[in-house]
mmCIF file of C-alpha atoms in Angstrom:
data_model
loop_
_atom_site.group_PDB
_atom_site.id
_atom_site.type_symbol
_atom_site.label_atom_id
_atom_site.label_comp_id
_atom_site.label_asym_id
_atom_site.label_seq_id
_atom_site.Cartn_x
_atom_site.Cartn_y
_atom_site.Cartn_z
ATOM 1 C CA MET A 69 0.000 0.000 0.000
ATOM 2 C CA ASN A 70 1.264 3.479 -0.867
ATOM 3 C CA SER A 71 2.097 6.022 1.764
ATOM 4 C CA TYR A 72 3.197 9.620 1.460
ATOM 5 C CA ARG A 73 5.516 11.812 3.486
ATOM 6 C CA CYS A 74 4.189 14.771 5.442
ATOM 7 C CA SER A 75 6.144 17.954 6.127
ATOM 8 C CA ASP A 76 6.821 16.835 9.721
ATOM 9 C CA GLY A 77 8.486 13.634 8.475
ATOM 10 C CA SER A 78 5.593 11.332 9.310
ATOM 11 C CA ARG A 79 3.902 9.190 6.683
ATOM 12 C CA VAL A 80 0.218 8.812 5.820
ATOM 13 C CA LYS A 81 -1.350 5.884 3.962
ATOM 14 C CA GLU A 82 -3.060 6.667 0.679
ATOM 15 C CA SER A 83 -6.403 5.314 1.915
ATOM 16 C CA VAL A 84 -6.256 7.520 5.026
ATOM 17 C CA LEU A 85 -5.314 10.568 2.927
ATOM 18 C CA LYS A 86 -8.221 9.997 0.516
ATOM 19 C CA VAL A 87 -10.697 9.931 3.405
ATOM 20 C CA ALA A 88 -9.129 13.061 4.929
ATOM 21 C CA ILE A 89 -9.367 14.903 1.579
ATOM 22 C CA ARG A 90 -13.030 13.941 1.194
ATOM 23 C CA LYS A 91 -13.760 15.188 4.723
ATOM 24 C CA ALA A 92 -11.867 18.458 4.105
ATOM 25 C CA LYS A 93 -13.894 19.135 0.947
ATOM 26 C CA ALA A 94 -17.158 18.470 2.771
ATOM 27 C CA GLU A 95 -16.027 20.728 5.618
ATOM 28 C CA LYS A 96 -15.133 23.561 3.209
ATOM 29 C CA LEU A 97 -18.584 23.372 1.604
ATOM 30 C CA ARG A 98 -20.245 23.233 5.035
ATOM 31 C CA GLN A 99 -18.281 26.242 6.294
ATOM 32 C CA GLN A 100 -19.240 28.349 3.293
ATOM 33 C CA HIS A 101 -22.885 27.310 3.523
ATOM 34 C CA ASP A 102 -23.010 28.022 7.259
ATOM 35 C CA GLU A 103 -21.469 31.471 6.760
ATOM 36 C CA TYR A 104 -23.456 32.620 3.724
ATOM 37 C CA GLY A 105 -26.498 30.329 3.545
ATOM 38 C CA TYR A 106 -25.567 28.922 0.145
ATOM 39 C CA ASN A 107 -22.550 27.693 -1.838
ATOM 40 C CA PHE A 108 -20.938 29.677 -4.636
ATOM 41 C CA CYS A 109 -17.754 29.999 -6.697
ATOM 42 C CA GLU A 110 -15.193 31.976 -4.701
ATOM 43 C CA GLU A 111 -13.678 33.266 -7.968
ATOM 44 C CA CYS A 112 -16.650 34.581 -9.949
ATOM 45 C CA GLY A 113 -19.507 34.339 -7.430
ATOM 46 C CA ILE A 114 -21.819 32.185 -9.551
ATOM 47 C CA SER A 115 -24.090 29.884 -7.574
ATOM 48 C CA ASN A 116 -27.272 28.932 -9.393
ATOM 49 C CA GLY A 117 -27.393 26.183 -11.995
ATOM 50 C CA THR A 118 -23.683 25.407 -11.978
ATOM 51 C CA TYR A 119 -21.531 22.581 -10.709
ATOM 52 C CA LEU A 120 -19.111 23.582 -7.964
ATOM 53 C CA ASP A 121 -15.736 21.923 -7.400
ATOM 54 C CA CYS A 122 -13.490 21.889 -4.386
ATOM 55 C CA SER A 123 -10.221 22.994 -5.938
ATOM 56 C CA HIS A 124 -6.848 22.521 -4.246
ATOM 57 C CA GLU A 125 -4.485 25.492 -4.349
ATOM 58 C CA GLU A 126 -1.636 23.002 -4.819
ATOM 59 C CA SER A 127 -2.519 19.775 -6.606
ATOM 60 C CA VAL A 128 -2.891 16.633 -4.528
ATOM 61 C CA LYS A 129 -0.261 15.012 -6.748
ATOM 62 C CA SER A 130 2.221 17.807 -6.011
ATOM 63 C CA CYS A 131 1.543 17.596 -2.267
ATOM 64 C CA LYS A 132 2.210 13.859 -2.345
ATOM 65 C CA GLU A 133 5.353 14.164 -4.451
ATOM 66 C CA ASN A 134 6.850 17.052 -2.454
ATOM 67 C CA GLY A 135 6.436 15.647 1.049
ATOM 68 C CA ARG A 136 3.477 17.810 2.046
ATOM 69 C CA ALA A 137 0.707 15.213 1.927
ATOM 70 C CA GLU A 138 -1.143 16.754 4.881
ATOM 71 C CA LYS A 139 -1.635 19.960 2.884
ATOM 72 C CA ALA A 140 -3.936 18.125 0.440
ATOM 73 C CA ALA A 141 -6.378 17.463 3.296
ATOM 74 C CA ASP A 142 -6.218 20.940 4.841
ATOM 75 C CA VAL A 143 -9.466 22.865 4.396
ATOM 76 C CA ASN A 144 -7.469 26.122 4.298
ATOM 77 C CA TYR A 145 -5.896 25.104 0.964
ATOM 78 C CA ILE A 146 -9.203 24.324 -0.740
ATOM 79 C CA THR A 147 -11.186 26.886 -2.753
ATOM 80 C CA ILE A 148 -14.725 26.396 -4.020
ATOM 81 C CA ARG A 149 -14.805 27.118 -7.741
ATOM 82 C CA CYS A 150 -17.286 26.636 -10.565
ATOM 83 C CA ARG A 151 -16.151 24.207 -13.231
ATOM 84 C CA LYS A 152 -15.134 27.047 -15.588
ATOM 85 C CA CYS A 153 -12.970 28.808 -12.980
ATOM 86 C CA HIS A 154 -11.490 25.499 -11.836
ATOM 87 C CA GLN A 155 -10.464 24.588 -15.383
ATOM 88 C CA LYS A 156 -9.054 28.091 -15.920
ATOM 89 C CA LYS A 157 -6.981 27.799 -12.720
ATOM 90 C CA ASP A 158 -5.700 24.346 -13.677
ATOM 91 C CA LYS A 159 -4.819 25.531 -17.181
ATOM 92 C CA LEU A 160 -2.874 28.489 -15.772
ATOM 93 C CA ASN A 161 -1.002 26.131 -13.450
ATOM 94 C CA LEU A 162 -0.136 23.845 -16.374
ATOM 95 C CA VAL A 163 1.194 26.782 -18.385
ATOM 96 C CA PHE A 164 3.205 27.987 -15.387
ATOM 97 C CA THR A 165 4.573 24.471 -14.737
ATOM 98 C CA ASN A 166 5.615 24.034 -18.379
ATOM 99 C CA ASP A 167 7.488 27.363 -18.336
ATOM 100 C CA ASN A 168 9.799 26.208 -15.529
#
């Protein structure tokens, strides 16, 4: 079974990390709903009739590869975005990554 390094040197199993990520996404959506009474894209503000994603500021893959696995499950590194804004963010990250 795969495990990933955390920034404190500990390791977390992939199955445990997946559950933690799912819980962090649910918590982010709950926090926003509790604060505002509804969920919306934090980039453009759209809420009605659109699919919302929980978008990681740093990809889960990058967190795993760079020894920061716990960051992938931290609600503070998750942003709620509509599908369009999420794809735009991911495309910008791909362009930035390819330039390095």
